[in-house]
mmCIF file of C-alpha atoms and ligand atoms in Angstrom:
data_model
loop_
_atom_site.group_PDB
_atom_site.id
_atom_site.type_symbol
_atom_site.label_atom_id
_atom_site.label_comp_id
_atom_site.label_asym_id
_atom_site.label_seq_id
_atom_site.Cartn_x
_atom_site.Cartn_y
_atom_site.Cartn_z
ATOM 1 C CA MET A 497 -5.325 -1.851 19.534
ATOM 2 C CA ALA A 498 -3.243 -3.700 22.105
ATOM 3 C CA SER A 499 0.371 -4.478 21.367
ATOM 4 C CA SER A 500 2.573 -7.507 21.864
ATOM 5 C CA THR A 501 2.641 -9.861 24.793
ATOM 6 C CA HIS A 502 5.015 -12.503 26.066
ATOM 7 C CA LEU A 503 2.661 -15.197 27.302
ATOM 8 C CA SER A 504 3.281 -18.571 25.732
ATOM 9 C CA ALA A 505 0.239 -19.223 23.595
ATOM 10 C CA ARG A 506 -0.265 -22.967 23.316
ATOM 11 C CA VAL A 507 -1.550 -25.112 26.129
ATOM 12 C CA GLY A 508 -2.770 -28.273 24.453
ATOM 13 C CA THR A 509 -1.614 -30.791 21.930
ATOM 14 C CA THR A 510 -0.793 -30.586 18.206
ATOM 15 C CA PRO A 511 -3.325 -28.506 16.268
ATOM 16 C CA GLN A 512 -5.212 -29.664 13.185
ATOM 17 C CA ALA A 513 -4.632 -27.471 10.126
ATOM 18 C CA GLY A 514 -6.798 -27.175 7.032
ATOM 19 C CA GLN A 515 -7.733 -24.855 4.182
ATOM 20 C CA ILE A 516 -11.101 -23.172 3.933
ATOM 21 C CA ASP A 517 -12.140 -20.554 1.395
ATOM 22 C CA GLY A 518 -8.694 -19.004 1.006
ATOM 23 C CA TRP A 519 -7.836 -19.288 4.714
ATOM 24 C CA THR A 520 -5.457 -21.635 6.482
ATOM 25 C CA LEU A 521 -7.202 -22.614 9.693
ATOM 26 C CA GLU A 522 -5.491 -24.113 12.764
ATOM 27 C CA GLU A 523 -7.809 -25.815 15.224
ATOM 28 C CA HIS A 524 -6.646 -26.376 18.800
ATOM 29 C CA GLY A 525 -8.004 -27.963 21.955
ATOM 30 C CA ALA A 526 -6.965 -25.430 24.604
ATOM 31 C CA VAL A 527 -4.776 -22.355 24.142
ATOM 32 C CA THR A 528 -4.146 -19.325 26.347
ATOM 33 C CA SER A 529 -5.641 -16.986 23.749
ATOM 34 C CA THR A 530 -6.245 -17.543 20.043
ATOM 35 C CA ASN A 531 -5.014 -13.973 19.414
ATOM 36 C CA LEU A 532 -1.646 -14.924 20.927
ATOM 37 C CA VAL A 533 -1.361 -18.043 18.777
ATOM 38 C CA ALA A 534 -2.309 -16.003 15.691
ATOM 39 C CA ALA A 535 0.297 -13.342 16.606
ATOM 40 C CA LYS A 536 3.006 -15.367 14.872
ATOM 41 C CA LEU A 537 1.059 -16.271 11.734
ATOM 42 C CA PRO A 538 0.913 -14.584 8.299
ATOM 43 C CA ALA A 539 -2.147 -12.957 6.678
ATOM 44 C CA TRP A 540 -5.136 -15.160 5.852
ATOM 45 C CA HIS A 541 -4.318 -17.617 8.646
ATOM 46 C CA ALA A 542 -6.836 -18.227 11.396
ATOM 47 C CA VAL A 543 -6.861 -20.007 14.734
ATOM 48 C CA ARG A 544 -9.838 -21.583 16.504
ATOM 49 C CA ALA A 545 -9.698 -23.215 19.927
ATOM 50 C CA ASP A 546 -12.243 -25.214 21.924
ATOM 51 C CA THR A 547 -11.304 -23.284 25.078
ATOM 52 C CA GLN A 548 -8.980 -20.468 26.097
ATOM 53 C CA THR A 549 -7.289 -20.500 29.497
ATOM 54 C CA ALA A 550 -6.465 -16.761 29.362
ATOM 55 C CA GLY A 551 -9.026 -15.351 26.911
ATOM 56 C CA ARG A 552 -8.535 -11.602 26.575
ATOM 57 C CA GLY A 553 -11.184 -8.910 26.344
ATOM 58 C CA ARG A 554 -10.878 -5.173 25.760
ATOM 59 C CA PHE A 555 -9.458 -2.977 28.527
ATOM 60 C CA GLN A 556 -7.261 -5.905 29.713
ATOM 61 C CA ARG A 557 -10.362 -7.726 30.954
ATOM 62 C CA ALA A 558 -10.470 -11.513 31.086
ATOM 63 C CA TRP A 559 -12.821 -13.106 28.553
ATOM 64 C CA ILE A 560 -14.532 -16.281 29.706
ATOM 65 C CA SER A 561 -13.919 -18.890 27.032
ATOM 66 C CA ASP A 562 -15.685 -22.050 28.128
ATOM 67 C CA ALA A 563 -16.294 -25.034 25.851
ATOM 68 C CA GLY A 564 -19.111 -24.574 23.349
ATOM 69 C CA GLY A 565 -18.249 -20.976 22.406
ATOM 70 C CA LEU A 566 -16.551 -19.809 19.233
ATOM 71 C CA TRP A 567 -13.040 -18.524 19.999
ATOM 72 C CA LEU A 568 -11.500 -17.492 16.717
ATOM 73 C CA SER A 569 -8.690 -15.196 15.560
ATOM 74 C CA ALA A 570 -8.071 -14.196 11.953
ATOM 75 C CA VAL A 571 -4.916 -12.520 10.635
ATOM 76 C CA LEU A 572 -5.690 -9.766 8.121
ATOM 77 C CA PRO A 573 -3.450 -7.494 6.049
ATOM 78 C CA LEU A 574 -3.575 -3.939 7.386
ATOM 79 C CA SER A 575 -2.636 -1.014 5.170
ATOM 80 C CA PRO A 576 -2.560 2.450 6.839
ATOM 81 C CA ARG A 577 -5.998 3.442 5.474
ATOM 82 C CA TRP A 578 -7.452 0.360 7.179
ATOM 83 C CA GLY A 579 -6.334 1.289 10.685
ATOM 84 C CA ARG A 580 -9.623 2.601 12.025
ATOM 85 C CA ILE A 581 -11.965 0.701 9.748
ATOM 86 C CA LEU A 582 -10.790 -2.837 10.422
ATOM 87 C CA PRO A 583 -12.425 -3.265 13.851
ATOM 88 C CA LEU A 584 -15.701 -1.918 12.444
ATOM 89 C CA MET A 585 -15.445 -4.103 9.351
ATOM 90 C CA THR A 586 -14.930 -7.163 11.533
ATOM 91 C CA GLY A 587 -18.104 -6.382 13.459
ATOM 92 C CA MET A 588 -19.999 -5.887 10.210
ATOM 93 C CA ALA A 589 -18.737 -9.212 8.807
ATOM 94 C CA VAL A 590 -19.760 -11.124 11.949
ATOM 95 C CA CYS A 591 -23.174 -9.404 12.089
ATOM 96 C CA GLN A 592 -23.814 -10.391 8.477
ATOM 97 C CA VAL A 593 -23.323 -14.045 9.337
ATOM 98 C CA LEU A 594 -25.455 -13.815 12.467
ATOM 99 C CA SER A 595 -28.324 -12.113 10.604
ATOM 100 C CA GLY A 596 -28.021 -14.729 7.863
ATOM 101 C CA ILE A 597 -28.640 -17.551 10.356
ATOM 102 C CA GLY A 598 -31.724 -15.831 11.705
ATOM 103 C CA VAL A 599 -30.499 -13.837 14.701
ATOM 104 C CA ALA A 600 -32.969 -10.960 15.074
ATOM 105 C CA ALA A 601 -32.588 -7.550 16.756
ATOM 106 C CA LEU A 602 -28.805 -7.598 16.465
ATOM 107 C CA ARG A 603 -26.874 -4.417 16.945
ATOM 108 C CA LEU A 604 -23.305 -3.212 17.164
ATOM 109 C CA ARG A 605 -22.230 -1.097 20.133
ATOM 110 C CA TRP A 606 -19.292 1.080 19.199
ATOM 111 C CA PRO A 607 -16.654 0.048 18.493
ATOM 112 C CA ASN A 608 -17.409 -3.629 18.196
ATOM 113 C CA ASP A 609 -19.572 -5.338 20.786
ATOM 114 C CA ILE A 610 -22.380 -7.360 19.264
ATOM 115 C CA LEU A 611 -25.561 -7.166 21.305
ATOM 116 C CA ILE A 612 -29.103 -8.422 21.275
ATOM 117 C CA GLY A 613 -31.065 -5.814 23.188
ATOM 118 C CA LYS A 614 -28.839 -5.122 26.197
ATOM 119 C CA ARG A 615 -27.178 -8.527 26.277
ATOM 120 C CA LYS A 616 -23.784 -9.222 24.774
ATOM 121 C CA LEU A 617 -23.667 -12.054 22.255
ATOM 122 C CA ALA A 618 -20.160 -11.527 20.912
ATOM 123 C CA GLY A 619 -17.062 -9.414 21.466
ATOM 124 C CA LEU A 620 -14.163 -8.535 19.216
ATOM 125 C CA LEU A 621 -10.584 -7.696 20.130
ATOM 126 C CA ILE A 622 -8.254 -6.351 17.464
ATOM 127 C CA ASP A 623 -4.532 -6.662 18.209
ATOM 128 C CA GLN A 624 -1.581 -5.519 16.179
ATOM 129 C CA PHE A 625 1.523 -7.560 16.942
ATOM 130 C CA THR A 626 3.346 -7.057 13.603
ATOM 131 C CA THR A 627 3.501 -4.076 11.232
ATOM 132 C CA GLY A 628 1.087 -4.546 8.354
ATOM 133 C CA LEU A 629 -0.994 -7.262 10.018
ATOM 134 C CA ALA A 630 -3.961 -7.181 12.360
ATOM 135 C CA VAL A 631 -5.290 -10.047 14.433
ATOM 136 C CA ALA A 632 -9.073 -9.892 14.636
ATOM 137 C CA GLY A 633 -10.151 -11.898 17.688
ATOM 138 C CA ILE A 634 -13.795 -12.947 17.649
ATOM 139 C CA GLY A 635 -15.632 -14.466 20.607
ATOM 140 C CA VAL A 636 -19.229 -15.617 20.134
ATOM 141 C CA ASN A 637 -21.307 -17.290 22.835
ATOM 142 C CA VAL A 638 -22.889 -20.231 21.036
ATOM 143 C CA PHE A 639 -23.644 -23.240 23.294
ATOM 144 C CA ASN A 640 -21.474 -22.185 26.254
ATOM 145 C CA GLN A 641 -22.774 -20.516 29.425
ATOM 146 C CA PRO A 642 -20.331 -17.885 30.641
ATOM 147 C CA GLU A 643 -22.613 -16.825 33.525
ATOM 148 C CA ARG A 644 -22.126 -20.273 35.076
ATOM 149 C CA ILE A 645 -18.469 -19.364 35.499
ATOM 150 C CA ASP A 646 -18.950 -15.725 36.432
ATOM 151 C CA GLY A 647 -22.269 -15.104 38.183
ATOM 152 C CA GLN A 648 -21.912 -11.354 37.577
ATOM 153 C CA LEU A 649 -22.629 -11.972 33.898
ATOM 154 C CA LYS A 650 -26.167 -13.150 34.672
ATOM 155 C CA GLY A 651 -28.555 -11.094 32.553
ATOM 156 C CA GLU A 652 -25.642 -9.419 30.769
ATOM 157 C CA THR A 653 -24.845 -12.007 28.104
ATOM 158 C CA THR A 654 -26.748 -14.193 25.688
ATOM 159 C CA ARG A 655 -25.807 -17.079 23.407
ATOM 160 C CA LEU A 656 -26.902 -18.349 20.011
ATOM 161 C CA ALA A 657 -28.482 -21.449 21.542
ATOM 162 C CA ASP A 658 -30.962 -19.143 23.346
ATOM 163 C CA GLU A 659 -31.630 -16.933 20.326
ATOM 164 C CA ILE A 660 -32.217 -19.337 17.426
ATOM 165 C CA ASP A 661 -33.308 -22.924 16.890
ATOM 166 C CA GLN A 662 -30.427 -25.181 15.937
ATOM 167 C CA PRO A 663 -27.382 -22.927 15.874
ATOM 168 C CA PRO A 664 -24.733 -24.035 13.382
ATOM 169 C CA SER A 665 -21.839 -26.161 14.616
ATOM 170 C CA LEU A 666 -18.669 -24.320 15.631
ATOM 171 C CA THR A 667 -17.000 -25.660 12.479
ATOM 172 C CA GLU A 668 -19.757 -24.305 10.246
ATOM 173 C CA LEU A 669 -19.857 -20.957 12.057
ATOM 174 C CA THR A 670 -16.075 -20.640 11.678
ATOM 175 C CA ARG A 671 -16.377 -21.260 7.945
ATOM 176 C CA MET A 672 -19.160 -18.699 7.579
ATOM 177 C CA ILE A 673 -17.349 -16.012 9.580
ATOM 178 C CA LEU A 674 -14.039 -16.471 7.753
ATOM 179 C CA GLY A 675 -15.895 -16.313 4.414
ATOM 180 C CA SER A 676 -17.694 -13.141 5.456
ATOM 181 C CA LEU A 677 -14.455 -11.525 6.702
ATOM 182 C CA LYS A 678 -12.780 -12.195 3.377
ATOM 183 C CA GLU A 679 -15.757 -10.855 1.397
ATOM 184 C CA THR A 680 -16.081 -7.742 3.547
ATOM 185 C CA HIS A 681 -12.332 -7.094 3.357
ATOM 186 C CA THR A 682 -12.450 -7.272 -0.460
ATOM 187 C CA LYS A 683 -15.528 -5.051 -0.580
ATOM 188 C CA ILE A 684 -13.882 -2.331 1.510
ATOM 189 C CA GLU A 685 -10.643 -2.641 -0.478
ATOM 190 C CA LEU A 686 -12.408 -2.243 -3.851
ATOM 191 C CA GLU A 687 -15.570 -0.256 -3.286
ATOM 192 C CA SER A 688 -16.157 3.327 -2.271
ATOM 193 C CA PRO A 689 -17.440 3.980 1.275
ATOM 194 C CA ASP A 690 -20.811 4.928 -0.282
ATOM 195 C CA CYS A 691 -21.291 1.208 -0.913
ATOM 196 C CA TRP A 692 -20.561 -0.096 2.606
ATOM 197 C CA LEU A 693 -20.864 2.803 5.050
ATOM 198 C CA PRO A 694 -24.696 2.926 5.131
ATOM 199 C CA GLN A 695 -24.750 -0.835 5.751
ATOM 200 C CA LEU A 696 -22.299 -0.455 8.648
ATOM 201 C CA ASN A 697 -24.142 2.525 10.100
ATOM 202 C CA ARG A 698 -27.473 0.677 10.124
ATOM 203 C CA LEU A 699 -25.974 -1.781 12.612
ATOM 204 C CA TRP A 700 -25.611 0.785 15.425
ATOM 205 C CA ASN A 701 -29.363 1.466 15.677
ATOM 206 C CA ALA A 702 -28.319 5.117 15.755
ATOM 207 C CA PRO A 703 -29.056 7.858 16.632
ATOM 208 C CA ARG A 704 -28.859 6.888 20.300
ATOM 209 C CA PRO A 705 -28.036 8.829 23.469
ATOM 210 C CA VAL A 706 -24.632 7.985 24.890
ATOM 211 C CA HIS A 707 -22.072 8.949 27.463
ATOM 212 C CA LEU A 708 -18.469 9.159 26.243
ATOM 213 C CA GLU A 709 -15.400 8.897 28.404
ATOM 214 C CA LEU A 710 -12.568 10.626 26.571
ATOM 215 C CA ASP A 711 -8.958 10.899 27.684
ATOM 216 C CA THR A 712 -9.523 14.545 28.489
ATOM 217 C CA ALA A 713 -13.204 14.808 29.528
ATOM 218 C CA ASN A 714 -16.524 13.023 29.834
ATOM 219 C CA LEU A 715 -19.492 14.111 27.770
ATOM 220 C CA THR A 716 -23.031 13.234 26.840
ATOM 221 C CA GLY A 717 -24.539 13.464 23.382
ATOM 222 C CA THR A 718 -26.130 11.513 20.564
ATOM 223 C CA PHE A 719 -24.144 8.848 18.774
ATOM 224 C CA GLN A 720 -24.812 9.153 15.020
ATOM 225 C CA GLY A 721 -22.582 6.395 13.613
ATOM 226 C CA VAL A 722 -19.142 6.585 12.032
ATOM 227 C CA ASP A 723 -17.688 8.392 9.021
ATOM 228 C CA ALA A 724 -15.778 6.828 6.122
ATOM 229 C CA ALA A 725 -12.512 7.228 8.038
ATOM 230 C CA GLY A 726 -13.898 5.266 10.991
ATOM 231 C CA ARG A 727 -14.322 8.311 13.251
ATOM 232 C CA LEU A 728 -17.181 8.348 15.736
ATOM 233 C CA ILE A 729 -19.794 11.038 15.010
ATOM 234 C CA LEU A 730 -21.387 12.661 18.046
ATOM 235 C CA SER A 731 -23.986 15.446 18.142
ATOM 236 C CA THR A 732 -23.616 17.411 21.322
ATOM 237 C CA THR A 733 -26.464 18.856 23.375
ATOM 238 C CA ASP A 734 -25.735 22.287 21.816
ATOM 239 C CA HIS A 735 -26.214 20.788 18.312
ATOM 240 C CA GLU A 736 -22.569 20.703 17.316
ATOM 241 C CA THR A 737 -21.255 17.709 15.411
ATOM 242 C CA ARG A 738 -17.951 16.369 16.695
ATOM 243 C CA LEU A 739 -15.736 13.633 15.293
ATOM 244 C CA TYR A 740 -13.578 11.440 17.504
ATOM 245 C CA GLU A 741 -10.729 9.151 16.555
ATOM 246 C CA PRO A 742 -11.205 5.713 18.157
ATOM 247 C CA HIS A 743 -8.098 6.129 20.340
ATOM 248 C CA GLU A 744 -9.597 9.318 21.854
ATOM 249 C CA VAL A 745 -12.618 7.458 23.238
ATOM 250 C CA ARG A 746 -11.994 5.272 26.259
ATOM 251 C CA LEU A 747 -15.566 4.114 26.665
ATOM 252 C CA LEU A 748 -18.996 4.629 25.121
ATOM 253 C CA ARG A 749 -21.961 3.822 27.344
ATOM 254 C CA ASP A 750 -25.587 3.751 26.182
ATOM 255 C CA ILE A 751 -27.850 5.923 28.335
HETATM 256 C C1 BTN B 2186 -14.426 -7.841 24.413
HETATM 257 O O1 BTN B 2186 -15.632 -7.749 24.194
HETATM 258 O O2 BTN B 2186 -13.934 -7.344 25.436
HETATM 259 C C2 BTN B 2186 -13.584 -8.551 23.407
HETATM 260 C C3 BTN B 2186 -13.630 -10.044 23.571
HETATM 261 C C4 BTN B 2186 -12.810 -10.777 22.524
HETATM 262 C C5 BTN B 2186 -12.746 -12.273 22.785
HETATM 263 C C6 BTN B 2186 -12.079 -13.009 21.658
HETATM 264 S S1 BTN B 2186 -12.219 -14.758 21.817
HETATM 265 C C7 BTN B 2186 -11.060 -14.994 20.544
HETATM 266 C C8 BTN B 2186 -9.970 -13.960 20.761
HETATM 267 N N1 BTN B 2186 -8.985 -14.437 21.719
HETATM 268 C C9 BTN B 2186 -8.946 -13.707 22.830
HETATM 269 O O3 BTN B 2186 -8.191 -13.900 23.804
HETATM 270 N N2 BTN B 2186 -9.866 -12.724 22.763
HETATM 271 C C10 BTN B 2186 -10.576 -12.741 21.499
#
């Protein structure tokens, strides 16, 4: 998880605020990054913007946030046992919505890229700016065309408008994703991992061969999914099973 930042968050005019399904939602025109706006808000607040001028991806990468995409950040309570599960739970909640609107062949790539085949449909960035709260940043390509802005993304990304007939409006998609996040959060809070772990693990399309870049070494093996504590499970080529904490893995690449 990334930590705090000093960029000023708002770029545009006064936001609209409203209540949906137990969330307080702020809607903005342009902001630097919805995660930065959400950094100052309490739990169960969310921020959506039409565009982001400094959208942030993992590994300090820029995230293209052109008009027509869903740029959303949700502030969630984070108890210690949630630390490693929350990013995975966010991916599961978003995948549930996408499957429900008819997106086929979806999969999660650890820890939380959402892909269709090899193309990225959505990315998630979890930040922790305040103790006890996490900001789950969710970017979904819907009607926007990021490859028009960065030609290098050609063939690498996809968008809902190319995957399903009549994607929902950004307002409707926001409502569905916030609802699913709340439901999934409650489920994980109340139910044993036996109830939700198999559902999460189905989303990886595992087992699959991968290359891991760790802080200390690089290795190749078979990704098997995650355990109830959110650790990555890898079978090595000599048939050992190893568990890795998310912070130990810099990058997982499919091979
Ligand atoms: C990644 O795949 O690298 C993560 C991308 C996360 C993008 C979303 S868009 C809403 C929120 N605000 C940001 O600046 N980033 C996240």
